[in-house]
Coordinates of C-alpha atoms in Angstrom, one line a residue:
Chain D
M1 CA 8.1 8.8 -6.5
A2 CA 6.6 10.6 -9.5
A3 CA 8.1 10.6 -12.9
M4 CA 5.8 13.5 -13.3
E5 CA 3.0 14.1 -10.9
F6 CA -0.2 13.7 -12.9
E7 CA -2.2 15.7 -10.4
H8 CA -1.2 16.8 -7.0
I9 CA -1.3 14.0 -4.5
A10 CA -4.2 15.9 -2.9
W11 CA -6.7 14.3 -5.2
L12 CA -6.5 11.4 -2.8
R13 CA -6.8 13.5 0.3
G14 CA -9.1 15.4 2.4
H15 CA -12.0 13.0 2.7
T16 CA -13.9 13.3 5.9
P17 CA -13.4 10.2 8.0
D18 CA -16.0 9.0 10.4
G19 CA -15.4 9.0 14.1
D20 CA -12.5 10.6 15.9
D21 CA -9.8 10.1 13.2
V22 CA -7.8 13.1 12.3
I23 CA -6.2 13.4 9.0
V24 CA -3.2 15.8 9.0
G25 CA -2.3 17.3 5.7
P26 CA -3.2 17.5 3.0
G27 CA 0.3 18.5 2.1
D28 CA 2.3 15.9 3.9
D29 CA 3.6 12.8 2.1
T30 CA 2.5 10.8 5.1
S31 CA -1.0 10.7 6.6
V32 CA -1.7 10.7 10.3
V33 CA -4.6 8.9 11.8
R34 CA -5.5 9.1 15.5
T35 CA -6.6 5.8 17.1
A36 CA -7.1 4.9 20.7
A37 CA -3.4 3.9 20.9
G38 CA -2.1 7.3 19.6
K39 CA -1.2 8.6 16.2
H40 CA -0.3 6.3 13.4
L41 CA 1.5 7.4 10.3
V42 CA 0.7 5.9 6.9
T43 CA 2.6 6.5 3.7
T44 CA 2.7 4.9 0.3
D45 CA 5.0 5.2 -2.7
M46 CA 5.0 3.5 -6.1
L47 CA 8.1 3.1 -8.2
L48 CA 7.9 2.4 -11.9
D49 CA 10.5 1.0 -14.2
G50 CA 11.6 3.6 -16.7
S51 CA 10.3 6.5 -14.6
C52 CA 11.8 6.1 -11.1
F53 CA 14.6 3.7 -12.0
L54 CA 15.9 1.6 -14.9
L55 CA 15.6 -2.0 -13.8
A56 CA 18.2 -3.1 -16.3
E57 CA 20.8 -0.7 -15.0
A58 CA 20.0 -0.6 -11.3
G59 CA 19.3 -4.3 -10.7
A60 CA 16.3 -5.6 -8.7
Y61 CA 18.1 -5.5 -5.3
R62 CA 18.6 -1.7 -5.4
V63 CA 15.1 -1.2 -6.7
G64 CA 13.6 -3.2 -3.8
R65 CA 15.8 -1.3 -1.4
K66 CA 14.9 2.1 -2.9
A67 CA 11.2 1.2 -2.8
M68 CA 11.4 0.7 1.0
N69 CA 13.8 3.6 1.6
V70 CA 11.6 6.2 -0.1
N71 CA 8.8 5.3 2.3
L72 CA 11.2 5.2 5.2
S73 CA 12.2 8.8 4.2
D74 CA 8.6 9.9 4.3
I75 CA 8.2 8.6 7.8
A76 CA 11.6 10.2 8.7
A77 CA 10.2 13.5 7.4
M78 CA 7.7 13.4 10.3
A79 CA 10.3 12.1 12.8
G80 CA 8.2 8.9 13.0
V81 CA 9.0 5.4 14.1
P82 CA 8.4 3.0 11.1
R83 CA 6.9 -0.3 12.1
W84 CA 5.1 -2.4 9.4
A85 CA 5.3 -2.6 5.6
V86 CA 3.3 -4.2 2.9
V87 CA 4.4 -4.5 -0.7
S88 CA 2.6 -5.1 -3.9
V89 CA 4.5 -5.9 -7.1
G90 CA 3.8 -6.2 -10.8
L91 CA 6.6 -8.3 -12.2
P92 CA 7.4 -8.4 -15.9
R93 CA 6.4 -11.9 -17.0
E94 CA 9.8 -12.6 -18.4
A95 CA 11.6 -11.4 -15.2
G96 CA 12.1 -14.8 -13.5
A97 CA 12.4 -15.8 -9.9
E98 CA 15.8 -14.2 -9.5
V99 CA 14.3 -10.7 -10.0
A100 CA 11.7 -11.5 -7.4
R101 CA 14.3 -12.8 -4.9
E102 CA 16.5 -9.8 -5.4
L103 CA 13.7 -7.3 -5.0
H104 CA 12.7 -9.1 -1.8
R105 CA 16.2 -9.1 -0.5
G106 CA 16.5 -5.3 -1.1
L107 CA 13.2 -4.7 0.6
C108 CA 14.2 -6.8 3.6
D109 CA 17.6 -5.3 4.0
A110 CA 16.2 -1.8 4.0
A111 CA 13.4 -2.7 6.4
R112 CA 15.7 -4.6 8.8
I113 CA 17.9 -1.6 9.6
F114 CA 15.0 0.1 11.2
G115 CA 13.2 -2.9 12.7
V116 CA 10.4 -2.7 10.2
A117 CA 8.5 -6.0 9.7
L118 CA 7.5 -6.9 6.2
I119 CA 4.0 -8.2 7.0
G120 CA 2.4 -8.9 3.7
G121 CA 2.1 -8.3 0.1
D122 CA 0.6 -9.1 -3.3
T123 CA 2.8 -10.5 -6.1
N124 CA 1.6 -10.5 -9.7
S125 CA 3.2 -10.9 -13.1
W126 CA 2.1 -9.1 -16.2
D127 CA 3.1 -8.0 -19.6
G128 CA 4.2 -4.6 -18.4
R129 CA 7.4 -3.3 -16.8
L130 CA 8.2 -3.6 -13.1
A131 CA 5.8 -1.7 -10.8
I132 CA 6.3 -1.8 -7.1
S133 CA 4.3 -0.1 -4.3
V134 CA 5.2 -0.1 -0.6
T135 CA 2.9 1.1 2.1
L136 CA 4.6 1.8 5.4
I137 CA 2.8 2.2 8.7
G138 CA 4.6 3.9 11.6
E139 CA 4.0 5.6 14.9
A140 CA 4.5 9.2 16.0
M141 CA 7.5 9.5 18.2
G142 CA 6.5 11.0 21.6
G143 CA 3.0 11.2 20.4
E144 CA 3.3 14.0 17.9
P145 CA 4.7 14.0 14.4
V146 CA 6.6 16.9 12.9
L147 CA 4.5 18.4 10.1
R148 CA 5.2 20.8 7.2
S149 CA 2.9 23.3 8.6
G150 CA 4.6 24.5 11.8
A151 CA 7.3 26.9 10.5
R152 CA 7.4 30.3 12.2
V153 CA 8.7 33.6 11.1
G154 CA 12.3 34.0 12.3
D155 CA 13.0 30.3 12.3
G156 CA 16.3 29.1 11.1
I157 CA 16.3 26.6 8.1
Y158 CA 18.6 23.6 8.4
V159 CA 19.5 20.7 6.2
T160 CA 21.0 17.4 7.2
G161 CA 23.6 16.9 4.4
P162 CA 25.0 17.9 1.1
L163 CA 22.7 18.2 -1.9
G164 CA 22.5 17.7 -5.6
G165 CA 23.5 15.2 -8.3
S166 CA 21.6 12.3 -6.9
L167 CA 21.1 10.9 -10.4
L168 CA 24.8 9.8 -10.4
G169 CA 23.8 7.0 -8.0
H170 CA 22.6 8.5 -4.7
H171 CA 18.9 8.3 -5.7
L172 CA 19.3 4.5 -5.6
D173 CA 21.8 4.1 -2.7
F174 CA 20.7 6.8 -0.2
A175 CA 20.1 6.0 3.5
P176 CA 16.8 7.4 4.8
K177 CA 17.3 9.8 7.7
V178 CA 15.1 8.0 10.1
R179 CA 17.4 8.0 13.1
I180 CA 18.7 11.6 12.8
A181 CA 15.1 12.7 12.5
Q182 CA 14.2 11.0 15.7
E183 CA 17.2 12.5 17.4
L184 CA 16.4 16.0 16.2
H185 CA 12.8 15.6 17.3
R186 CA 13.9 14.4 20.8
R187 CA 16.3 17.3 21.2
G188 CA 14.2 19.9 19.4
P189 CA 11.6 21.3 19.3
L190 CA 11.4 21.3 15.5
H191 CA 8.8 23.4 14.0
A192 CA 8.5 21.9 10.5
M193 CA 10.3 19.3 8.4
I194 CA 10.2 17.6 5.0
D195 CA 12.5 15.2 3.1
I196 CA 14.0 16.4 -0.1
S197 CA 12.5 14.3 -2.9
D198 CA 11.7 17.0 -5.4
G199 CA 14.6 19.3 -4.8
L200 CA 15.4 21.8 -2.0
A201 CA 13.8 24.8 -3.7
K202 CA 10.5 22.9 -4.3
D203 CA 10.3 21.0 -1.1
L204 CA 11.2 24.0 1.2
H205 CA 8.4 25.8 -0.7
H206 CA 6.0 23.1 0.4
I207 CA 6.9 24.0 4.0
C208 CA 6.3 27.7 3.3
E209 CA 3.0 27.1 1.6
E210 CA 1.7 24.8 4.4
S211 CA 3.0 27.2 7.1
H212 CA 1.9 30.4 5.3
V213 CA 5.3 31.9 5.5
G214 CA 8.2 32.9 3.2
A215 CA 11.9 32.1 3.3
V216 CA 15.3 33.2 2.2
L217 CA 18.2 30.8 1.5
F218 CA 21.8 32.0 1.6
A219 CA 23.7 30.7 -1.5
D220 CA 27.0 30.4 0.2
R221 CA 25.7 28.2 3.1
I222 CA 24.0 25.6 1.0
P223 CA 26.1 22.4 1.2
V224 CA 26.8 21.2 -2.3
S225 CA 27.6 17.5 -2.9
D226 CA 30.5 16.2 -4.9
A227 CA 28.0 14.7 -7.2
A228 CA 26.5 18.1 -7.8
V229 CA 29.9 19.4 -8.8
E230 CA 30.4 16.4 -11.1
M231 CA 27.0 16.9 -12.7
A232 CA 27.7 20.6 -13.2
S233 CA 31.0 19.8 -15.0
R234 CA 29.0 17.8 -17.5
D235 CA 26.0 20.0 -18.2
G236 CA 27.0 23.6 -17.7
Q237 CA 24.7 24.3 -14.9
T238 CA 26.3 25.4 -11.6
P239 CA 26.8 23.1 -8.7
L240 CA 24.4 25.4 -6.7
Q241 CA 21.7 25.0 -9.3
H242 CA 22.0 21.2 -8.9
A243 CA 21.9 21.5 -5.1
L244 CA 18.8 23.7 -5.3
S245 CA 16.8 21.8 -7.8
D246 CA 17.9 18.1 -8.1
G247 CA 15.5 15.6 -6.6
E248 CA 15.9 12.5 -4.6
D249 CA 18.6 13.7 -2.2
F250 CA 16.4 12.4 0.7
E251 CA 18.1 14.7 3.1
L252 CA 15.8 16.5 5.6
V253 CA 15.1 20.2 5.7
F254 CA 13.7 21.5 9.0
T255 CA 13.0 24.8 10.7
A256 CA 13.5 25.6 14.4
D257 CA 14.0 28.6 16.6
P258 CA 17.5 29.8 15.8
K259 CA 18.7 29.2 19.4
V260 CA 17.4 25.6 19.2
G261 CA 19.0 25.3 15.8
A262 CA 22.4 26.5 17.1
R263 CA 22.2 24.0 19.9
L264 CA 21.3 21.2 17.5
M265 CA 24.2 22.1 15.3
R266 CA 26.6 21.8 18.2
E267 CA 25.1 18.5 19.3
I268 CA 24.5 16.7 16.0
P269 CA 27.2 16.6 13.3
G270 CA 26.5 17.3 9.7
L271 CA 23.8 19.9 10.0
H272 CA 23.9 23.1 8.0
A273 CA 22.0 26.4 8.6
I274 CA 21.0 27.6 5.2
G275 CA 18.4 30.2 5.6
T276 CA 15.7 32.0 7.6
I277 CA 11.9 31.9 7.6
L278 CA 10.3 35.2 6.5
E279 CA 6.8 36.5 6.6
S280 CA 6.5 36.2 2.9
G281 CA 8.5 36.0 -0.3
Y282 CA 10.8 33.3 -1.5
F283 CA 14.4 34.3 -2.1
L284 CA 17.9 33.2 -2.7
E285 CA 20.5 35.6 -1.3
V286 CA 23.8 35.7 -3.3
D287 CA 26.6 38.1 -2.1
G288 CA 24.1 40.0 0.0
V289 CA 21.6 40.5 -2.8
R290 CA 18.2 38.8 -2.7
Q291 CA 16.8 37.4 -5.9
I292 CA 13.5 35.6 -6.4
L293 CA 13.9 31.9 -6.0
E294 CA 11.7 29.8 -8.2
P295 CA 10.2 26.9 -6.3
R296 CA 11.0 24.7 -9.2
G297 CA 12.0 21.2 -8.5
Y298 CA 13.5 18.5 -10.5
E299 CA 11.3 16.6 -12.9
H300 CA 12.3 13.1 -12.0
A301 CA 14.0 11.5 -15.0
F302 CA 14.2 8.3 -13.2
Chain R
M1 CA -5.4 -9.9 -7.7
A2 CA -2.9 -12.1 -9.5
A3 CA -2.9 -12.6 -13.2
M4 CA -0.8 -15.5 -12.2
E5 CA 0.8 -15.6 -8.8
F6 CA 4.5 -15.5 -9.5
E7 CA 5.4 -17.0 -6.2
H8 CA 3.2 -17.5 -3.2
I9 CA 2.5 -14.4 -1.4
A10 CA 4.4 -16.0 1.5
W11 CA 7.6 -14.7 0.0
L12 CA 6.7 -11.5 1.7
R13 CA 5.7 -13.0 5.0
G14 CA 7.0 -14.5 8.2
H15 CA 9.6 -12.0 9.1
T16 CA 10.2 -11.7 12.8
P17 CA 9.0 -8.3 13.9
D18 CA 10.5 -6.7 17.0
G19 CA 8.6 -6.1 20.1
D20 CA 5.2 -7.6 20.9
D21 CA 3.7 -7.6 17.4
V22 CA 2.1 -10.8 16.3
I23 CA 1.9 -11.7 12.7
V24 CA -0.9 -14.1 12.0
G25 CA -0.6 -16.1 8.9
P26 CA 1.3 -16.7 6.7
G27 CA -1.6 -17.9 4.7
D28 CA -4.1 -15.1 5.1
D29 CA -4.5 -12.4 2.6
T30 CA -4.6 -9.9 5.4
S31 CA -1.9 -9.5 8.0
V32 CA -2.7 -8.9 11.7
V33 CA -0.5 -6.8 13.9
R34 CA -1.1 -6.4 17.6
T35 CA -0.7 -2.9 19.0
A36 CA -1.5 -1.4 22.4
A37 CA -4.9 -0.5 20.9
G38 CA -5.7 -4.1 19.8
K39 CA -5.4 -6.0 16.6
H40 CA -5.0 -4.1 13.3
L41 CA -5.6 -5.7 9.9
V42 CA -3.5 -4.7 6.9
T43 CA -4.1 -5.9 3.4
T44 CA -2.8 -4.8 0.0
D45 CA -3.8 -5.7 -3.6
M46 CA -2.5 -4.5 -6.9
L47 CA -4.6 -4.5 -10.1
L48 CA -2.9 -4.4 -13.5
D49 CA -4.4 -3.5 -16.8
G50 CA -4.5 -6.5 -19.1
S51 CA -4.2 -8.9 -16.2
C52 CA -6.9 -8.1 -13.6
F53 CA -9.1 -5.9 -15.9
L54 CA -9.1 -4.4 -19.3
L55 CA -9.2 -0.6 -18.8
A56 CA -10.6 0.1 -22.3
E57 CA -13.6 -2.3 -21.7
A58 CA -14.2 -1.8 -18.0
G59 CA -13.7 2.0 -17.7
A60 CA -11.7 3.7 -15.0
Y61 CA -14.6 4.0 -12.6
R62 CA -15.2 0.3 -12.3
V63 CA -11.4 -0.3 -12.0
G64 CA -11.1 2.1 -9.1
R65 CA -14.1 0.6 -7.4
K66 CA -12.8 -3.0 -7.9
A67 CA -9.3 -1.9 -6.6
M68 CA -11.0 -0.8 -3.4
N69 CA -13.5 -3.7 -3.2
V70 CA -10.9 -6.5 -3.5
N71 CA -9.2 -5.1 -0.5
L72 CA -12.5 -4.7 1.3
S73 CA -13.2 -8.4 0.5
D74 CA -9.9 -9.4 2.2
I75 CA -10.9 -7.5 5.3
A76 CA -14.4 -9.1 5.1
A77 CA -12.7 -12.5 5.0
M78 CA -11.5 -11.9 8.5
A79 CA -14.8 -10.3 9.6
G80 CA -12.8 -7.1 10.2
V81 CA -13.8 -3.4 10.3
P82 CA -12.2 -1.5 7.4
R83 CA -11.0 2.0 8.4
W84 CA -8.3 3.7 6.3
A85 CA -7.0 3.3 2.7
V86 CA -4.0 4.6 0.8
V87 CA -3.8 4.2 -3.0
S88 CA -0.8 4.3 -5.4
V89 CA -1.4 4.6 -9.1
G90 CA 0.7 4.4 -12.2
L91 CA -1.3 6.1 -14.9
P92 CA -0.6 5.7 -18.6
R93 CA 0.9 9.0 -19.7
E94 CA -1.8 9.4 -22.4
A95 CA -4.7 8.6 -20.1
G96 CA -5.7 12.1 -19.2
A97 CA -7.3 13.7 -16.2
E98 CA -10.6 12.1 -16.9
V99 CA -9.2 8.6 -16.2
A100 CA -7.7 9.9 -12.9
R101 CA -11.0 11.4 -11.9
E102 CA -13.0 8.4 -12.7
L103 CA -10.6 6.1 -10.9
H104 CA -10.8 8.4 -7.9
R105 CA -14.6 8.4 -8.0
G106 CA -14.7 4.6 -8.1
L107 CA -12.3 4.3 -5.2
C108 CA -14.3 6.8 -3.1
D109 CA -17.7 5.3 -3.9
A110 CA -16.5 1.9 -2.8
A111 CA -14.8 3.3 0.3
R112 CA -17.7 5.4 1.4
I113 CA -20.2 2.5 1.7
F114 CA -18.1 1.1 4.6
G115 CA -17.0 4.4 6.1
V116 CA -13.5 4.0 4.9
A117 CA -11.4 7.1 4.7
L118 CA -9.1 7.5 1.7
I119 CA -6.2 9.1 3.6
G120 CA -3.4 9.3 1.1
G121 CA -1.8 8.2 -2.1
D122 CA 0.9 8.5 -4.7
T123 CA 0.0 9.4 -8.2
N124 CA 2.4 8.8 -11.1
S125 CA 2.3 8.7 -14.8
W126 CA 4.4 6.5 -17.0
D127 CA 4.8 4.8 -20.4
G128 CA 3.2 1.6 -19.1
R129 CA -0.4 0.5 -18.7
L130 CA -2.5 1.3 -15.6
A131 CA -1.3 -0.1 -12.3
I132 CA -3.2 0.6 -9.1
S133 CA -2.4 -0.6 -5.6
V134 CA -4.6 -0.1 -2.6
T135 CA -3.6 -0.8 1.0
L136 CA -6.4 -1.1 3.5
I137 CA -6.1 -0.9 7.2
G138 CA -8.8 -2.2 9.5
E139 CA -9.5 -3.3 13.0
A140 CA -10.5 -6.7 14.3
M141 CA -14.2 -6.8 15.2
G142 CA -14.6 -7.7 18.9
G143 CA -10.9 -8.0 19.2
E144 CA -10.3 -11.2 17.3
P145 CA -10.3 -11.7 13.5
V146 CA -11.5 -14.9 11.9
L147 CA -8.6 -16.8 10.3
R148 CA -8.2 -19.6 7.8
S149 CA -6.6 -21.8 10.4
G150 CA -9.4 -22.5 12.8
A151 CA -11.5 -25.2 10.9
R152 CA -12.3 -28.3 13.0
V153 CA -13.2 -31.8 12.0
G154 CA -17.0 -32.1 11.8
D155 CA -17.6 -28.4 11.0
G156 CA -20.1 -27.5 8.4
I157 CA -18.9 -25.6 5.3
Y158 CA -21.0 -22.6 4.3
V159 CA -21.0 -20.1 1.4
T160 CA -22.7 -16.7 1.3
G161 CA -24.0 -16.8 -2.3
P162 CA -24.0 -18.3 -5.8
L163 CA -20.8 -19.0 -7.5
G164 CA -19.2 -19.1 -11.0
G165 CA -19.0 -17.1 -14.2
S166 CA -17.7 -13.8 -12.6
L167 CA -15.9 -13.0 -15.8
L168 CA -19.3 -12.0 -17.3
G169 CA -19.2 -8.9 -15.2
H170 CA -19.4 -9.8 -11.5
H171 CA -15.6 -9.6 -11.1
L172 CA -15.9 -5.9 -11.7
D173 CA -19.2 -5.2 -10.1
F174 CA -19.3 -7.4 -7.0
A175 CA -20.1 -6.0 -3.6
P176 CA -17.6 -7.0 -0.9
K177 CA -19.3 -9.0 1.9
V178 CA -18.1 -6.8 4.7
R179 CA -21.4 -6.5 6.6
I180 CA -22.5 -10.1 6.4
A181 CA -19.1 -11.2 7.6
Q182 CA -19.4 -8.9 10.6
E183 CA -23.0 -10.2 11.2
L184 CA -21.8 -13.8 11.0
H185 CA -18.9 -13.2 13.4
R186 CA -21.2 -11.5 15.9
R187 CA -23.7 -14.3 15.8
G188 CA -21.1 -17.1 15.4
P189 CA -18.7 -18.4 16.5
L190 CA -17.1 -19.0 13.1
H191 CA -14.1 -21.3 13.0
A192 CA -12.5 -20.3 9.7
M193 CA -13.3 -18.0 6.8
I194 CA -11.9 -17.0 3.4
D195 CA -13.2 -14.9 0.5
I196 CA -13.4 -16.6 -2.9
S197 CA -10.9 -14.9 -5.2
D198 CA -9.2 -17.9 -6.8
G199 CA -12.3 -20.2 -6.9
L200 CA -14.1 -22.3 -4.3
A201 CA -12.0 -25.5 -4.8
K202 CA -8.8 -23.6 -4.4
D203 CA -9.8 -21.2 -1.7
L204 CA -11.5 -23.8 0.6
H205 CA -8.3 -25.8 0.1
H206 CA -6.4 -22.9 1.7
I207 CA -8.6 -23.3 4.8
C208 CA -7.9 -27.1 4.8
E209 CA -4.1 -26.5 4.5
E210 CA -4.0 -23.9 7.2
S211 CA -6.2 -25.8 9.5
H212 CA -4.6 -29.2 8.8
V213 CA -7.9 -30.8 7.9
G214 CA -9.7 -32.3 4.9
A215 CA -13.1 -31.6 3.4
V216 CA -16.0 -32.9 1.3
L217 CA -18.3 -30.8 -0.8
F218 CA -21.7 -32.0 -1.9
A219 CA -22.2 -31.3 -5.6
D220 CA -25.9 -30.9 -5.4
R221 CA -25.7 -28.3 -2.6
I222 CA -23.3 -25.9 -4.2
P223 CA -25.2 -22.8 -5.4
V224 CA -24.6 -22.1 -9.0
S225 CA -25.0 -18.6 -10.4
D226 CA -26.9 -17.7 -13.5
A227 CA -23.5 -16.5 -14.9
A228 CA -22.0 -19.9 -14.4
V229 CA -24.9 -21.5 -16.4
E230 CA -24.4 -18.9 -19.1
M231 CA -20.6 -19.5 -19.2
A232 CA -21.2 -23.3 -19.4
S233 CA -23.5 -22.9 -22.4
R234 CA -20.7 -21.1 -24.2
D235 CA -17.7 -23.3 -23.4
G236 CA -18.9 -26.8 -22.8
Q237 CA -17.9 -27.0 -19.2
T238 CA -20.6 -27.7 -16.7
P239 CA -22.1 -25.0 -14.5
L240 CA -20.8 -26.9 -11.5
Q241 CA -17.2 -26.8 -12.8
H242 CA -17.6 -23.0 -13.2
A243 CA -18.9 -22.7 -9.6
L244 CA -16.0 -24.8 -8.3
S245 CA -13.2 -23.2 -10.2
D246 CA -14.0 -19.7 -11.4
G247 CA -12.3 -16.9 -9.5
E248 CA -13.4 -13.5 -8.3
D249 CA -16.8 -14.4 -6.9
F250 CA -15.8 -12.7 -3.7
E251 CA -18.4 -14.6 -1.7
L252 CA -17.3 -15.9 1.6
V253 CA -16.7 -19.5 2.6
F254 CA -16.7 -20.3 6.3
T255 CA -16.8 -23.2 8.6
A256 CA -18.6 -23.5 11.9
D257 CA -20.1 -26.2 14.3
P258 CA -23.1 -27.6 12.4
K259 CA -25.5 -26.5 15.1
V260 CA -24.1 -23.0 14.9
G261 CA -24.3 -23.2 11.1
A262 CA -27.9 -24.3 11.2
R263 CA -28.8 -21.4 13.4
L264 CA -27.0 -19.0 11.2
M265 CA -28.8 -20.3 8.1
R266 CA -32.1 -19.6 9.9
E267 CA -31.1 -16.1 11.0
I268 CA -29.3 -14.9 7.8
P269 CA -30.7 -15.2 4.4
G270 CA -28.7 -16.5 1.4
L271 CA -26.4 -18.9 3.2
H272 CA -25.8 -22.4 1.7
A273 CA -24.4 -25.5 3.6
I274 CA -22.2 -27.1 1.0
G275 CA -20.0 -29.6 2.8
T276 CA -18.2 -31.0 5.9
I277 CA -14.7 -30.7 7.3
L278 CA -13.0 -34.1 7.5
E279 CA -9.8 -35.3 9.1
S280 CA -8.1 -35.5 5.8
G281 CA -8.7 -35.8 2.0
Y282 CA -10.3 -33.4 -0.3
F283 CA -13.5 -34.6 -2.1
L284 CA -16.5 -33.8 -4.2
E285 CA -19.5 -36.0 -3.5
V286 CA -21.7 -36.6 -6.5
D287 CA -24.8 -38.8 -6.2
G288 CA -23.4 -40.3 -3.0
V289 CA -20.0 -41.1 -4.5
R290 CA -16.9 -39.3 -3.4
Q291 CA -14.3 -38.3 -6.0
I292 CA -11.0 -36.6 -5.5
L293 CA -11.5 -32.8 -5.8
E294 CA -8.5 -31.1 -7.3
P295 CA -7.7 -27.8 -5.5
R296 CA -7.4 -26.1 -8.8
G297 CA -8.5 -22.6 -9.1
Y298 CA -9.1 -20.3 -11.9
E299 CA -6.1 -18.7 -13.5
H300 CA -7.3 -15.1 -13.6
A301 CA -7.6 -14.2 -17.3
F302 CA -8.3 -10.6 -16.2

């Protein structure tokens, strides 16, 4: 979770491994390595007090839970099966054992839901604010993960739930879409998928970039959350603007053949068809008129 | 690397995984998970500016290299084969791109030596000081890792190099003992092994605790580094005290049948036989007299 991404995550990608390992990416939040036993997924996310959360407001339990859940969401984005997690923590020296216990309880509660084993970690204290990093290792369901790079012209674009306004609480309390991702992948085929961490407009654009395609979203089909409406009433933006650009919804956006998408919408409740993959361009269609959609995401405030 | 371990790392251990995974530990720095393809090793370490290093003095290159090397040392302690690494970083907002590039260069240089692929990461900036966490995944060489828990009464105790005074620079510039660990394991059998991160007296005691045995070290056989002598000349402690209690030497201590140990000492240069595993007790023998050895390690200053 970036307060502001200093450089693109790709500065840590793309190194040639030896042997028969395959690194899929570089755009995906999760890396894929091929071993004798199949494809393993590896993802890591660091949360920092004052950037990704406010410890004093959120409390350590919700921070621990979020630290695990953002990684679970990255595995969900590939329709993977999360298995093992390790955690490293820099605790403020004055924090006390209660903060450590509550962090741990949050981490474990989030992990347990998906059968993830917390297998190790490194606990430190320092003069700084709370820093917590989780690395999650999973397996590709059915042998193949869903990547960002598979979207095809003509695909429908779908989202798993309402968007926007996560700052009002959802960014701490969301449930990662691990199970629905697996269910979609099983019933698919899905062509491309991503979780919404930086905002719909920005994250869907990652799919377009990686897949070398364009997209159009239909304004009247984008599901807007109550929180987006509430945020809009406070700041003068529209609920739709919040739904398009707010980060940390952690819903999934995926693309699939429209016939497959229609079937999935009948079979799985809560899906919304919100657009179409084009050859090029990036648009929002409002009342039948296409306007350029800026792939701007939310700059995480915390 | 702990400035001060807030609670024992075990607060993150011992959770029952589902399925056929086996978690070995809880004492080891590295966790072992069994998959269809064999045993995988997973380790994580966080380094914090002001606790584990001083960025302004060390420079980002050496910090990046150390962050990778401490994890490589954890894999070496099990005689494992390191394979894949992910890195998460909290960069001080004012640090600039040069710090990120130098960190990256240090990480990559350390990884490349052992064929480790840097497969992913999460880069953030924040108002705090530099925090960096590396997770390293490896494989067990020959199918079985060397643990802390296998020491047997009558074993010899061996160390791979001179000890003490790492604060003078070695703690930043050490080379993790990955290759010698593999060579020892191949030629062994080794019964137990650990890397010296908290100091010989403390880390050997971990082997004793996990193996339910005691030990005696012979004062005149412990190899003392030049840096330990230098440190002693400054602070009035003896060189031996530094060799026993200074942290971050990152040499390996292992136990083996004395006949095996004698053979290994002939075959591999640089090994020192420093003691014997007992049924119980923890001693330092000086001039033929056994005194109680306190399992006190160094409290990392940085």
